[in-house]
Coordinates of C-alpha atoms in Angstrom, one line a residue:
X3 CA -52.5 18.6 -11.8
X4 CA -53.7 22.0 -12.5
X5 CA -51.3 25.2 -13.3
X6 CA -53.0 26.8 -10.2
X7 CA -51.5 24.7 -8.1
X8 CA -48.0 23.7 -9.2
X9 CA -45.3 25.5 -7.0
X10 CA -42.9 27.7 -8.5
X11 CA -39.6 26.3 -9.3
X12 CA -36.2 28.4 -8.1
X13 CA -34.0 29.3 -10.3
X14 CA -30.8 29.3 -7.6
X15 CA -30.1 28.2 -4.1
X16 CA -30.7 31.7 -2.9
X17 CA -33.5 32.6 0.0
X18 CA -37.2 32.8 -1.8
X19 CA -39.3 35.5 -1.1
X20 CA -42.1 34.3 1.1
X21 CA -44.6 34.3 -1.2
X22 CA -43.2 31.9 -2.9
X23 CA -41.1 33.7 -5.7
X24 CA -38.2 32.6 -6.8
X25 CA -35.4 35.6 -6.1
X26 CA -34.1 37.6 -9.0
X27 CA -31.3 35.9 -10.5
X28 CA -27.9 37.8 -10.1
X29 CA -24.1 36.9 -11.4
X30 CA -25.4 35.7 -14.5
X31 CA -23.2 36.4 -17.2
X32 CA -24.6 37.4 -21.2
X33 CA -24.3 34.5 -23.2
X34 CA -25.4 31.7 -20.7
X35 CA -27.5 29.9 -21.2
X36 CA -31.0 30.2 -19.1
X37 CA -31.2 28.1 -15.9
X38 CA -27.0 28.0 -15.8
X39 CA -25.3 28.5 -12.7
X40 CA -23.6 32.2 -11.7
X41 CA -20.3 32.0 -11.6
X42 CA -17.2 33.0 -13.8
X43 CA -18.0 34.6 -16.8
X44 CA -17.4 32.6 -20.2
X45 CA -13.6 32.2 -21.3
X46 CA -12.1 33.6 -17.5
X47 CA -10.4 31.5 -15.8
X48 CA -12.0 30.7 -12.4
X49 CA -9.8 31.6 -9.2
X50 CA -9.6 28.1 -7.6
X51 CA -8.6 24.9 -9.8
X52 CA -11.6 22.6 -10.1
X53 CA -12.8 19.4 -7.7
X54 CA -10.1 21.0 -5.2
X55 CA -10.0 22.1 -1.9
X56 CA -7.3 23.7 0.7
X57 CA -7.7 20.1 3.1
X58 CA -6.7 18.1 0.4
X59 CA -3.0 17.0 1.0
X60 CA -1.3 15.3 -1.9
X61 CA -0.7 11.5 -2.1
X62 CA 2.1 10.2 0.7
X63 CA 4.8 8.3 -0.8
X64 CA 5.4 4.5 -0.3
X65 CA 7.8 3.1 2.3
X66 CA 8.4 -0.4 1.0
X67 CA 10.1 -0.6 4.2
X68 CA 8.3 -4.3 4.6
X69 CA 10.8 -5.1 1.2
X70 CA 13.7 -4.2 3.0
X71 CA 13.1 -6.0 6.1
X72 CA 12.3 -9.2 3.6
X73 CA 15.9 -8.5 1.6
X74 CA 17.7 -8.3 4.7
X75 CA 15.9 -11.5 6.1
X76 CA 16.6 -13.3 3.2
X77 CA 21.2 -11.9 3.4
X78 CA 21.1 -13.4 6.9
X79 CA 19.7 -16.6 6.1
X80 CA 22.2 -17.0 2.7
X81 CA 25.0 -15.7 4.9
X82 CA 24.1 -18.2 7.7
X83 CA 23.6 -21.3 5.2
X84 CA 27.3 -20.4 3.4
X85 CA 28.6 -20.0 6.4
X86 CA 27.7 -23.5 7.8
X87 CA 28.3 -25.4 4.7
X88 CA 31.7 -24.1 4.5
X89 CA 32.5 -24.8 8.1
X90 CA 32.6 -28.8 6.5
X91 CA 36.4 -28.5 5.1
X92 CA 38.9 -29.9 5.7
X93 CA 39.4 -32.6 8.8
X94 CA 37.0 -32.6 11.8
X95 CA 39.6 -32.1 15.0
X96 CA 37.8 -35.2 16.8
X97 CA 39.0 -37.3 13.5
X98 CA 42.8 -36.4 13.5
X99 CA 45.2 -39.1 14.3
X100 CA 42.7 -41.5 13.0
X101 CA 44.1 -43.5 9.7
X102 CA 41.8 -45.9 6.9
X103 CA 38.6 -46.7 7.4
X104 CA 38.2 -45.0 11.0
X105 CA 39.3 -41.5 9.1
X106 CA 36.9 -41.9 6.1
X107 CA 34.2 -42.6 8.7
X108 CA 34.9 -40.0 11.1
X109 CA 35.2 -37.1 8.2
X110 CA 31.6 -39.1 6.7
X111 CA 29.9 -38.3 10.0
X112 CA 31.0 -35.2 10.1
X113 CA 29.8 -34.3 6.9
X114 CA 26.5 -36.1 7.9
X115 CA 26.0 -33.3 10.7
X116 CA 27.1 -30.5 8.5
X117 CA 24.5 -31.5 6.1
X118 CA 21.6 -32.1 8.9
X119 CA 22.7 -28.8 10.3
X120 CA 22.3 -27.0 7.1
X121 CA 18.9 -28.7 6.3
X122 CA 17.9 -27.2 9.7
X123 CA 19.0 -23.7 8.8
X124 CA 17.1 -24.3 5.5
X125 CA 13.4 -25.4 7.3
X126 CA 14.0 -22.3 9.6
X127 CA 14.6 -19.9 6.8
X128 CA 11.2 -21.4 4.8
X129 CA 9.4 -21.1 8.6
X130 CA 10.6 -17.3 8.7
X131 CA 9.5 -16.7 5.2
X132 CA 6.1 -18.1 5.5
X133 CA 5.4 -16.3 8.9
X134 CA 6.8 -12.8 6.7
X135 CA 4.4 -13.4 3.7
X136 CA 1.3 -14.5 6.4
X137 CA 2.0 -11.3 8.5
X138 CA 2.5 -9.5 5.1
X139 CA -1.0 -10.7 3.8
X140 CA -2.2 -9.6 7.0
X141 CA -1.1 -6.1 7.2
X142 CA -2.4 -5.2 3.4
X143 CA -5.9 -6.5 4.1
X144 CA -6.1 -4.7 7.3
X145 CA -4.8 -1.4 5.6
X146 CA -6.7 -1.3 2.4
X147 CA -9.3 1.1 1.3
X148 CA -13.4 -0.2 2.1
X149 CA -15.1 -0.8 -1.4
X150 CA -17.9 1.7 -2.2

């Protein structure tokens, strides 16, 4: 291409002249260098901190309420397990005035239901735990931020 018909480049983002001349540049500062944007002179401090705007809220802080709801899951379970286990002492009230071999296998049976009956409380409390961790994995995929 020829000079003659190259079009003139603007020096700014201000309105050109409608012949096609770039505007007069103004704001600019001695000691920049040519081309450089208008702004605050060199070694001032500009009046707004930079890459921030007034819309811009800060950062929310994290509820780790989903922990909490886990912890206390997890207390109730303990507290339920303990609380059957140690339901097993002593003499069952069906067994009493039983003597030998019918007492040994009265208190054996009972023993035999504690232990089912805490083995039950047990699968339950892995059940809860595994639907908490699937809704869990849910939640954070559904609430994370779209890659760029």
């Amino acid at each position: 291409m020829s000079r003659k018909h190259r079009a003139p480049q603007s020096q700014g983002w201000a309105p050109r002249d409608p012949r096609g001349a770039a505007p007069p540049q103004q704001d600019v500062w001695p000691g920049t260098p040519p081309g450089a944007w208008p702004g605050t002179p060199p070694g001032r401090p500009s009046r707004q901190p930079p890459h921030q705007s007034h819309t811009t809220t800060p950062p929310r802080k994290r509820r780790r309420i989903f922990l909490w709801i886990f912890l206390a899951v997890q207390i109730l379970f303990l507290a339920w397990v303990i609380f059957g286990a140690a339901s097993a002492g002593g003499t069952p009230e069906e067994c009493r005035g039983l003597r030998g071999d019918e007492l040994q296998l009265c208190e054996n049976a009972g023993d035999v239901g504690t232990t089912i009956g805490v083995g039950l409380v047990i699968g339950l409390w892995v059940a809860a735990d595994f639907i908490l961790a699937l809704t869990y994995v849910i939640y954070r995929l559904a609430s994370r931020q779209p890659r760029p």
